[in-house]
Coordinates of N, CA and C and ligand atoms in Angstrom, one line a residue:
M959 N -22.6 3.3 10.7 CA -21.2 3.0 10.3 C -20.0 3.4 10.6
S960 N -19.3 3.4 11.0 CA -17.7 4.7 11.0 C -17.2 4.6 9.0
S961 N -16.9 5.6 9.1 CA -15.8 5.6 7.9 C -15.3 4.5 7.4
G962 N -14.4 3.7 8.9 CA -14.0 2.9 8.0 C -14.3 1.6 8.9
E963 N -16.0 1.5 8.9 CA -16.1 0.4 9.0 C -16.8 0.1 7.7
K964 N -16.6 1.2 7.5 CA -17.1 1.2 5.6 C -16.2 0.5 4.1
V965 N -15.6 1.5 4.5 CA -14.1 0.4 4.0 C -13.9 -1.2 4.1
A966 N -13.8 -1.5 5.3 CA -13.3 -3.1 5.9 C -14.6 -3.7 5.0
S967 N -16.0 -2.9 5.3 CA -17.0 -3.6 4.8 C -16.9 -4.1 3.3
R968 N -16.5 -2.9 2.9 CA -16.6 -2.9 0.9 C -15.8 -4.0 0.6
Y969 N -14.3 -4.1 1.4 CA -13.0 -4.9 1.4 C -12.8 -6.5 1.3
D970 N -13.5 -6.4 2.4 CA -14.1 -8.1 3.1 C -15.1 -8.3 1.5
K971 N -16.6 -7.2 0.9 CA -16.6 -8.0 -0.1 C -15.8 -8.5 -1.2
W972 N -15.0 -7.0 -1.5 CA -14.3 -7.5 -2.2 C -13.6 -8.6 -2.5
S973 N -12.9 -8.7 -1.4 CA -11.5 -9.7 -1.4 C -12.1 -11.0 -2.2
Y974 N -13.0 -11.2 -2.5 CA -13.5 -12.9 -2.9 C -12.9 -12.3 -4.1
F975 N -13.0 -11.6 -4.9 CA -11.9 -11.2 -6.3 C -11.3 -10.2 -7.4
Y976 N -10.9 -10.5 -6.2 CA -9.8 -9.3 -5.7 C -8.3 -9.6 -6.7
D977 N -8.4 -11.3 -6.2 CA -6.9 -11.5 -6.8 C -7.1 -11.4 -7.7
M978 N -8.4 -12.5 -8.2 CA -8.5 -12.3 -9.7 C -7.8 -11.2 -10.8
V979 N -8.8 -10.6 -10.6 CA -8.7 -8.7 -11.3 C -7.7 -8.8 -11.1
D980 N -6.9 -8.2 -10.2 CA -5.7 -8.2 -9.7 C -4.1 -8.3 -10.5
N981 N -4.3 -9.9 -10.9 CA -3.4 -10.6 -11.7 C -4.6 -11.3 -13.3
F982 N -5.0 -9.8 -13.5 CA -5.3 -10.8 -15.3 C -4.6 -10.5 -16.2
P983 N -4.3 -11.7 -16.3 CA -3.3 -11.8 -17.0 C -2.9 -10.8 -18.2
V984 N -1.9 -10.3 -18.5 CA -0.8 -9.3 -19.4 C -1.4 -8.0 -19.2
I985 N -1.8 -7.0 -18.7 CA -3.2 -5.7 -18.3 C -2.0 -5.9 -16.2
S986 N -2.1 -7.0 -15.7 CA -1.5 -7.0 -14.0 C -0.5 -6.5 -14.5
R987 N 0.6 -7.1 -15.9 CA 2.0 -7.1 -16.0 C 2.6 -5.9 -15.3
P988 N 2.8 -4.9 -15.4 CA 2.6 -3.3 -15.7 C 2.8 -3.0 -13.6
Q989 N 1.8 -3.7 -13.2 CA 2.0 -3.1 -12.6 C 1.9 -4.5 -10.9
Q990 N 2.9 -5.5 -11.7 CA 3.7 -6.5 -10.7 C 4.8 -5.7 -11.3
N991 N 5.4 -5.1 -12.1 CA 7.2 -4.4 -12.0 C 6.9 -3.7 -10.8
W992 N 5.4 -2.6 -10.7 CA 5.9 -1.6 -10.0 C 6.1 -1.9 -8.7
R993 N 5.4 -3.2 -8.5 CA 5.1 -3.3 -6.9 C 7.0 -4.6 -6.8
M994 N 7.0 -5.1 -7.4 CA 8.4 -4.9 -7.9 C 9.9 -3.9 -7.5
D995 N 9.5 -2.9 -8.1 CA 10.8 -2.0 -8.3 C 9.6 -1.3 -6.4
S996 N 8.7 -1.7 -6.0 CA 8.5 -1.5 -4.4 C 9.5 -1.9 -3.4
I997 N 9.0 -3.0 -3.6 CA 10.3 -3.7 -3.3 C 11.7 -3.4 -3.2
E998 N 12.0 -3.3 -3.9 CA 13.6 -2.9 -4.5 C 13.9 -1.7 -3.9
A999 N 12.9 -0.1 -3.8 CA 13.2 1.1 -3.1 C 13.2 0.6 -1.4
L1000 N 13.2 -0.2 -1.4 CA 12.9 -0.3 0.5 C 14.3 -1.0 0.7
D1001 N 14.9 -1.8 -0.4 CA 16.4 -1.3 0.0 C 16.2 -2.2 1.4
L1002 N 16.1 -3.6 1.8 CA 16.2 -4.2 2.7 C 17.7 -5.0 2.3
E1003 N 18.3 -5.2 4.0 CA 19.4 -5.2 4.1 C 19.3 -7.5 5.1
G1004 N 17.6 -7.1 5.3 CA 17.9 -9.1 6.0 C 17.1 -9.4 6.9
D1005 N 17.4 -7.9 7.4 CA 17.4 -8.0 9.2 C 16.3 -7.1 10.1
E1006 N 15.3 -6.2 9.5 CA 14.6 -5.4 9.0 C 12.9 -6.4 10.0
L1007 N 12.4 -4.7 10.6 CA 10.9 -5.3 10.7 C 10.1 -4.1 10.0
V1008 N 9.1 -4.9 9.0 CA 8.9 -4.0 7.8 C 7.1 -4.1 8.1
L1009 N 6.1 -2.8 8.0 CA 5.2 -3.6 7.7 C 4.8 -2.7 6.5
D1010 N 3.8 -3.4 5.9 CA 2.9 -2.9 4.7 C 1.8 -3.0 4.9
V1011 N 1.8 -1.6 5.3 CA 0.3 -0.5 5.6 C -1.1 -1.1 4.6
G1012 N -1.7 -1.4 5.2 CA -3.1 -1.9 4.4 C -2.6 -3.2 2.7
T1013 N -1.9 -4.2 3.5 CA -1.7 -5.2 2.7 C -2.8 -5.6 1.7
G1014 N -3.8 -5.5 1.9 CA -4.8 -6.3 1.3 C -5.0 -7.9 1.1
S1015 N -4.3 -8.5 -0.1 CA -4.5 -9.5 0.3 C -3.2 -9.7 -0.1
G1016 N -2.4 -9.6 0.1 CA -0.7 -9.7 0.6 C 0.1 -9.6 -0.2
Y1017 N -0.2 -9.4 -1.3 CA 1.0 -9.6 -2.5 C 2.1 -9.5 -2.1
M1018 N 2.7 -9.0 -1.8 CA 4.0 -8.3 -1.3 C 4.9 -9.2 -0.4
L1019 N 4.1 -9.9 0.4 CA 4.5 -10.1 1.7 C 5.6 -11.2 1.7
P1020 N 4.9 -11.8 0.6 CA 6.0 -13.2 0.3 C 7.7 -12.8 -0.1
D1021 N 7.3 -12.3 -0.8 CA 8.9 -11.5 -1.2 C 9.3 -10.7 -0.6
I1022 N 8.7 -9.7 0.0 CA 9.3 -9.2 1.1 C 9.5 -9.8 2.2
A1023 N 9.4 -11.4 2.6 CA 9.9 -12.0 3.3 C 11.2 -12.8 2.7
R1024 N 11.3 -13.5 1.5 CA 12.4 -13.5 1.1 C 13.6 -13.2 1.0
R1025 N 13.8 -11.6 1.7 CA 14.2 -10.9 1.4 C 15.0 -10.9 3.2
I1026 N 14.2 -10.4 4.2 CA 14.7 -11.0 5.6 C 14.4 -11.7 5.8
D1027 N 15.8 -12.5 6.1 CA 16.1 -14.0 6.7 C 16.0 -13.7 8.0
D1028 N 16.5 -13.2 8.4 CA 16.6 -12.6 9.5 C 15.5 -10.9 10.2
G1029 N 14.2 -11.6 10.0 CA 13.3 -10.1 10.3 C 12.2 -10.7 9.6
Q1030 N 11.0 -10.1 10.6 CA 10.0 -9.9 9.4 C 8.8 -9.4 9.3
V1031 N 8.2 -9.7 8.6 CA 7.2 -8.9 7.8 C 5.7 -8.5 8.1
F1032 N 5.1 -7.2 8.9 CA 3.6 -7.8 8.6 C 2.8 -7.0 7.6
G1033 N 2.4 -7.4 7.9 CA 1.2 -7.2 6.9 C -0.7 -6.7 7.4
S1034 N -0.6 -5.5 7.1 CA -1.5 -4.9 8.2 C -2.6 -4.8 7.1
D1035 N -4.2 -4.7 8.0 CA -5.8 -4.0 6.9 C -7.3 -3.9 7.3
I1036 N -7.6 -3.2 7.3 CA -8.7 -3.3 8.2 C -9.6 -4.3 8.3
S1037 N -9.6 -4.4 6.7 CA -10.5 -6.1 6.3 C -10.0 -7.0 6.6
D1038 N -11.0 -7.8 7.7 CA -10.3 -9.4 8.1 C -10.4 -10.1 6.6
G1039 N -11.6 -9.7 5.5 CA -11.8 -10.5 4.2 C -10.4 -10.8 3.5
M1040 N -9.9 -9.6 3.5 CA -7.9 -9.5 2.9 C -7.4 -9.6 3.2
L1041 N -7.4 -9.4 5.3 CA -6.0 -10.5 5.6 C -6.6 -12.2 5.5
Y1042 N -7.5 -12.5 6.2 CA -7.1 -14.0 5.5 C -6.6 -14.5 4.6
R1043 N -7.4 -13.8 3.0 CA -6.1 -14.1 1.6 C -4.4 -14.1 2.0
A1044 N -4.6 -13.0 3.1 CA -3.0 -12.3 2.9 C -2.4 -13.9 3.7
K1045 N -3.6 -13.8 4.9 CA -2.5 -15.3 6.1 C -2.2 -16.2 4.7
R1046 N -3.4 -16.8 4.1 CA -3.5 -17.9 3.6 C -1.8 -18.2 2.2
R1047 N -2.5 -17.0 1.4 CA -0.7 -17.0 0.5 C 0.6 -16.6 1.4
A1048 N 0.6 -16.0 2.3 CA 1.7 -17.0 2.9 C 2.3 -17.5 3.5
E1049 N 1.2 -18.6 4.2 CA 1.1 -20.4 4.6 C 1.5 -21.3 3.3
L1050 N 0.8 -20.7 1.5 CA 1.1 -21.6 1.1 C 2.3 -20.9 0.0
E1051 N 3.1 -20.0 0.2 CA 4.9 -20.1 0.1 C 5.8 -19.7 0.7
G1052 N 5.2 -20.8 2.3 CA 6.1 -21.2 3.1 C 7.3 -20.3 3.2
V1053 N 6.1 -18.8 3.6 CA 7.5 -18.2 4.3 C 6.5 -17.5 5.7
D1054 N 5.3 -18.3 6.3 CA 4.5 -17.8 7.7 C 5.8 -17.7 8.1
D1055 N 6.8 -18.0 9.0 CA 7.9 -18.1 10.4 C 7.9 -16.9 10.1
R1056 N 7.6 -15.6 9.0 CA 8.2 -14.4 8.3 C 7.4 -13.7 9.1
V1057 N 6.2 -14.1 8.4 CA 5.0 -13.7 7.4 C 3.6 -12.9 9.6
K1058 N 2.8 -12.3 9.5 CA 2.5 -11.5 10.6 C 1.2 -10.5 10.1
T1059 N 0.0 -11.1 10.1 CA -1.3 -10.8 8.6 C -1.8 -10.0 10.6
I1060 N -2.2 -8.5 11.0 CA -3.1 -8.0 11.3 C -3.9 -7.5 11.0
N1061 N -5.2 -6.6 11.9 CA -6.7 -5.6 11.4 C -5.6 -4.9 12.3
D1062 N -5.9 -3.3 11.3 CA -5.5 -2.2 12.6 C -5.4 -1.0 10.7
N1063 N -6.2 -0.2 11.7 CA -6.5 0.6 11.1 C -5.4 1.8 11.1
I1064 N -5.0 2.4 10.0 CA -3.7 2.9 9.8 C -4.6 4.6 10.4
E1065 N -4.9 4.7 10.5 CA -5.5 6.0 10.9 C -5.4 7.1 12.3
D1066 N -5.6 5.3 13.5 CA -5.2 4.8 13.9 C -4.3 3.8 14.7
S1067 N -3.5 3.1 14.3 CA -2.5 2.2 14.9 C -2.1 1.8 16.2
R1068 N -2.3 0.6 16.8 CA -2.0 0.4 17.8 C -0.5 -0.2 17.6
F1069 N 0.2 -0.4 16.9 CA 2.0 -0.2 17.1 C 3.0 1.4 17.8
P1070 N 3.4 0.3 19.0 CA 4.3 1.5 18.6 C 4.9 2.6 18.6
S1071 N 5.4 3.2 18.8 CA 5.6 4.1 18.0 C 7.2 4.1 17.5
A1072 N 8.0 4.7 16.6 CA 9.0 3.6 16.2 C 9.7 2.5 16.3
H1073 N 8.4 2.2 16.1 CA 8.4 0.1 15.6 C 9.1 -0.2 13.7
F1074 N 8.9 0.5 13.3 CA 9.0 -0.4 12.3 C 9.7 0.7 11.5
D1075 N 11.7 -0.8 11.1 CA 12.4 0.5 10.0 C 12.3 0.8 8.9
K1076 N 11.0 -0.4 8.4 CA 10.7 0.0 6.9 C 9.0 -0.5 6.8
L1077 N 8.5 0.8 6.4 CA 7.0 0.5 5.6 C 6.7 0.6 4.4
L1078 N 5.7 0.3 4.0 CA 5.6 0.1 2.5 C 3.9 0.8 2.2
T1079 N 3.6 0.9 1.4 CA 1.6 1.0 1.7 C 1.8 1.2 -0.8
T1080 N 1.1 0.4 -1.1 CA 0.9 0.6 -2.3 C 0.0 0.5 -2.4
F1081 N -0.9 1.3 -3.0 CA -2.7 1.7 -4.1 C -4.0 1.8 -2.1
T1082 N -3.2 1.7 -1.4 CA -3.7 2.9 0.5 C -4.2 4.0 0.5
L1083 N -3.1 4.7 0.3 CA -3.6 6.0 0.4 C -4.4 6.5 0.0
T1084 N -4.6 6.6 -1.7 CA -5.6 6.8 -2.0 C -7.2 6.3 -2.1
T1085 N -7.0 5.5 -1.1 CA -8.5 4.3 -0.1 C -8.8 4.5 0.7
V1086 N -8.1 4.8 1.9 CA -8.5 5.3 3.7 C -8.8 6.5 2.9
P1087 N -10.1 6.4 4.8 CA -10.6 7.9 5.0 C -10.4 8.8 5.0
D1088 N -9.4 9.1 5.8 CA -8.3 10.1 5.7 C -6.9 9.7 5.9
P1089 N -6.3 10.5 4.9 CA -5.2 9.9 3.9 C -4.1 11.3 5.2
M1090 N -4.5 12.5 5.9 CA -3.7 13.2 6.0 C -3.3 11.7 8.0
K1091 N -4.3 11.5 8.1 CA -4.2 10.6 9.5 C -3.5 9.9 9.9
A1092 N -3.4 8.6 8.7 CA -2.7 8.4 7.9 C -1.3 8.3 8.0
I1093 N -0.8 9.0 7.3 CA 0.3 9.7 7.1 C 0.7 10.1 8.2
K1094 N 0.2 10.2 9.1 CA 0.2 10.8 10.8 C 0.9 9.8 11.2
E1095 N -0.2 8.7 11.5 CA 0.6 8.0 12.2 C 1.6 6.1 11.4
C1096 N 1.7 7.0 10.1 CA 2.9 6.0 8.9 C 4.2 6.9 9.6
H1097 N 3.9 8.1 10.8 CA 5.6 8.9 10.5 C 5.4 8.3 12.1
R1098 N 4.7 8.1 12.7 CA 4.9 8.0 13.9 C 4.9 6.6 14.5
I1099 N 4.8 5.8 13.2 CA 5.7 4.2 14.0 C 6.6 3.9 13.5
L1100 N 7.1 4.7 13.3 CA 8.5 4.2 12.2 C 9.7 5.4 12.5
R1101 N 10.8 4.4 12.0 CA 11.9 4.3 13.1 C 12.2 5.7 12.4
D1102 N 13.0 7.0 13.2 CA 13.7 7.9 12.7 C 14.5 7.7 11.5
E1103 N 15.2 6.5 11.6 CA 16.8 6.3 10.4 C 15.7 5.2 9.1
G1104 N 14.5 5.4 10.0 CA 13.7 4.8 8.6 C 12.9 5.4 7.3
R1105 N 12.9 4.3 6.9 CA 12.3 4.4 5.2 C 10.5 3.9 5.0
M1106 N 10.0 4.9 4.3 CA 8.5 4.6 3.6 C 8.8 4.7 2.4
V1107 N 8.0 4.0 1.5 CA 7.8 3.4 0.4 C 6.9 3.8 0.0
V1108 N 6.4 4.2 -0.7 CA 4.4 4.7 -1.5 C 4.5 4.6 -2.4
L1109 N 3.5 3.7 -3.8 CA 3.5 3.6 -4.5 C 1.4 4.0 -4.6
D1110 N 1.1 4.4 -5.4 CA 0.1 5.1 -5.7 C -0.6 5.8 -6.5
T1111 N -0.9 6.3 -6.8 CA -2.0 6.9 -8.6 C -1.7 8.5 -7.9
G1112 N -1.8 9.1 -8.8 CA -2.0 11.0 -9.3 C -2.6 11.8 -10.4
E1113 N -2.7 12.5 -10.0 CA -2.5 13.4 -11.5 C -2.1 13.2 -12.4
P1114 N -2.0 13.3 -13.4 CA -0.5 13.6 -13.7 C -1.0 15.2 -14.6
S1115 N 1.2 15.5 -14.8 CA 0.4 16.6 -15.1 C 0.8 17.2 -16.6
N1116 N 1.0 15.9 -17.7 CA 0.7 16.6 -18.8 C -0.4 15.8 -19.5
G1117 N -1.0 17.5 -20.8 CA -2.2 17.6 -21.0 C -3.2 16.5 -21.5
L1118 N -1.8 15.6 -22.1 CA -3.1 14.1 -22.9 C -3.1 13.3 -22.2
S1119 N -2.4 13.0 -20.7 CA -2.9 12.2 -20.3 C -3.8 12.3 -19.0
K1120 N -3.7 13.2 -18.9 CA -5.4 13.5 -18.1 C -6.3 13.1 -18.9
L1121 N -6.1 13.3 -20.3 CA -7.7 12.6 -21.2 C -8.1 10.9 -20.6
F1122 N -7.1 10.5 -20.1 CA -6.9 9.4 -20.2 C -7.0 9.0 -19.2
F1123 N -6.8 9.8 -18.4 CA -6.8 9.4 -16.4 C -8.7 9.9 -16.2
Y1124 N -8.7 11.5 -16.8 CA -9.8 11.7 -15.9 C -11.0 10.3 -16.0
P1125 N -11.5 9.7 -17.2 CA -12.4 8.9 -16.9 C -11.9 7.3 -15.8
M1126 N -11.2 7.0 -15.9 CA -10.3 6.4 -14.5 C -10.2 6.5 -13.7
M1127 N -10.0 8.2 -13.5 CA -10.4 8.7 -11.8 C -11.7 8.4 -11.5
L1128 N -12.5 9.0 -12.1 CA -14.0 9.0 -12.2 C -14.6 7.8 -12.0
S1129 N -15.0 6.9 -12.7 CA -14.6 5.9 -12.4 C -14.2 4.8 -11.9
A1130 N -13.2 4.7 -10.6 CA -12.6 4.7 -9.7 C -13.3 5.6 -8.2
K1131 N -13.9 6.6 -8.8 CA -14.4 6.7 -7.5 C -16.1 7.2 -7.2
V1132 N -16.2 6.5 -8.2 CA -18.0 5.7 -8.3 C -17.9 5.0 -8.3
F1133 N -17.5 3.4 -8.8 CA -17.9 2.6 -8.6 C -16.5 1.6 -7.4
G1134 N -15.4 2.4 -6.9 CA -14.7 1.6 -6.1 C -13.9 3.0 -4.9
R1135 N -14.5 3.9 -5.2 CA -14.5 4.6 -3.5 C -13.1 5.3 -4.0
T1136 N -12.3 4.7 -4.6 CA -10.9 5.4 -5.0 C -10.5 6.8 -5.8
H1137 N -9.7 7.2 -4.7 CA -9.5 8.6 -4.7 C -7.6 8.8 -5.3
M1138 N -8.4 7.9 -6.6 CA -6.6 8.3 -7.1 C -6.4 10.3 -8.4
D1139 N -6.9 11.1 -7.5 CA -6.4 12.3 -7.4 C -6.2 12.9 -6.7
R1140 N -5.9 12.0 -5.7 CA -5.9 12.8 -4.4 C -4.1 13.3 -3.6
D1141 N -3.6 13.8 -3.4 CA -2.1 14.7 -3.9 C -1.2 14.4 -2.7
I1142 N -1.4 12.8 -2.6 CA -0.7 12.5 -1.5 C 1.3 13.1 -1.5
R1143 N 1.7 13.4 -2.8 CA 2.8 14.2 -2.3 C 2.1 15.4 -1.7
G1144 N 1.7 15.8 -1.6 CA 1.9 16.9 -0.8 C 1.0 17.0 0.2
A1145 N 0.7 16.0 0.7 CA 0.3 15.6 1.7 C 1.3 14.5 2.6
L1146 N 2.3 14.4 2.0 CA 3.3 13.6 2.5 C 4.0 14.6 3.1
K1147 N 4.5 15.7 2.6 CA 5.6 16.3 2.3 C 5.3 17.4 3.7
K1148 N 4.8 17.6 4.6 CA 4.3 17.3 5.4 C 5.0 17.2 6.3
H1149 N 5.1 15.4 6.8 CA 6.2 14.8 7.3 C 7.5 13.8 7.1
F1150 N 7.1 14.1 5.8 CA 7.9 13.4 5.7 C 9.0 14.5 4.1
D1151 N 10.7 14.0 3.8 CA 11.0 14.3 2.8 C 11.0 12.8 1.8
I1152 N 11.4 13.9 0.5 CA 11.1 12.7 -0.9 C 12.5 12.9 -0.8
V1153 N 12.4 11.7 -0.6 CA 14.1 11.8 -1.6 C 14.7 11.1 -2.4
E1154 N 13.7 9.7 -3.1 CA 14.1 9.8 -4.3 C 12.4 9.6 -5.0
S1155 N 11.8 9.5 -6.5 CA 10.9 9.6 -6.8 C 11.1 8.4 -8.5
S1156 N 9.6 8.3 -8.7 CA 10.1 8.0 -10.6 C 8.2 7.6 -10.8
E1157 N 8.2 7.9 -11.5 CA 6.9 7.7 -12.7 C 7.0 6.5 -13.5
Y1158 N 5.9 5.8 -13.6 CA 5.0 5.2 -14.5 C 3.9 5.4 -15.2
M1159 N 3.5 5.4 -16.2 CA 2.1 5.6 -17.4 C 1.8 7.0 -16.9
C1160 N 3.2 7.8 -17.7 CA 2.9 9.6 -17.5 C 2.1 10.1 -16.9
G1161 N 3.2 9.3 -15.7 CA 3.3 9.6 -14.4 C 1.8 9.7 -13.4
M1162 N 0.5 8.2 -14.3 CA -0.6 8.4 -14.0 C 0.2 7.5 -12.1
V1163 N 0.7 7.2 -12.3 CA 1.3 6.1 -11.0 C 3.0 6.4 -11.0
Y1164 N 2.8 6.7 -9.4 CA 4.7 7.5 -8.3 C 5.0 6.7 -7.9
L1165 N 6.2 6.5 -7.4 CA 7.1 5.2 -6.7 C 7.5 6.3 -5.9
L1166 N 7.6 7.0 -4.6 CA 8.6 7.7 -3.7 C 8.8 6.8 -2.5
C1167 N 10.4 7.4 -2.7 CA 11.0 7.6 -0.9 C 11.1 8.2 -0.5
C1168 N 10.5 7.9 1.2 CA 10.2 9.1 1.8 C 11.3 8.7 3.6
E1169 N 11.8 10.1 3.8 CA 12.6 9.7 5.0 C 11.9 10.6 6.4
K1170 N 12.1 10.5 7.1 CA 11.2 11.2 8.3 C 11.8 12.5 8.6
K1171 N 11.1 14.0 8.5 CA 11.6 15.3 8.9 C 11.9 14.7 10.2
Ligands
SAM2691 C1 -7.0 -0.8 -3.2 S1 -6.2 -1.8 -1.9 C2 -4.3 -2.2 -1.7 C3 -4.6 -3.6 -1.4 C4 -2.6 -3.7 -1.3 N1 -1.7 -3.2 -0.4 C5 -2.8 -3.9 -2.7 O1 -1.2 -3.1 -3.1 O2 -2.6 -4.8 -3.5 C6 -6.4 -1.1 -0.4 C7 -5.9 -1.8 0.8 O3 -6.0 -0.8 2.0 C8 -6.9 -1.2 3.1 N2 -7.6 0.4 3.8 C9 -8.5 0.7 3.5 N3 -8.5 2.4 4.9 C10 -7.6 1.5 5.6 C11 -7.2 1.5 6.9 N4 -8.1 2.9 7.5 N5 -6.3 0.9 7.9 C12 -6.0 0.5 6.8 N6 -5.6 -0.6 5.9 C13 -7.7 0.1 4.9 C14 -8.5 -1.7 2.4 O4 -9.2 -2.6 3.0 C15 -7.7 -2.8 0.8 O5 -7.0 -3.7 1.2

């Protein structure tokens, strides 16, 4: 099994309870706020072609779709189980005319070069097997004047925060094969300029707005 197939198979299994954990009352509230901040950061005008890379169960898709009356939003993922839920969510929320879901491995994307006006990726670059390949592909499929917004986790600089971060990071690595400590910022800088950034939870979560170099 390739590394991509392993990720797909893992998320296919998790797709049955992903939303339950992700939307757990009270503790999910900060996460929902960060996600809304990322949609704001896309700075949508209403007619864009947007891609949510690693859309998972498509939590962001309806909110993006409501802001682009004359545009279209794609949700791509490597897991069919997740995509099934993303598609159903768009249908239930009545925005399926502006939402398309597609199985696409972002390490070797099927989309043409310079295709999208805006890219969004939330908690995906710490799960893809090869983040450098994924970032290179994001750079390729984004238009030259486009914007990419990245919401993800990283190691905080503050010593006290590290005490909270390390146990979370280790359990995510062991049980979720998620690499919360990946230096995504550093990897992005090879292909993008980071033009805006915000931090949450003492720097354990960050939001970056990127433009192509
Ligand atoms: C932690 S989930 C995040 C989902 C969603 N963005 C969110 O914020 O809830 C990571 C997602 O990335 C997808 N993924 C992992 N590797 C991928 C790849 N190479 N190409 C496309 N999607 C991938 C997984 O299938 C999973 O749905």
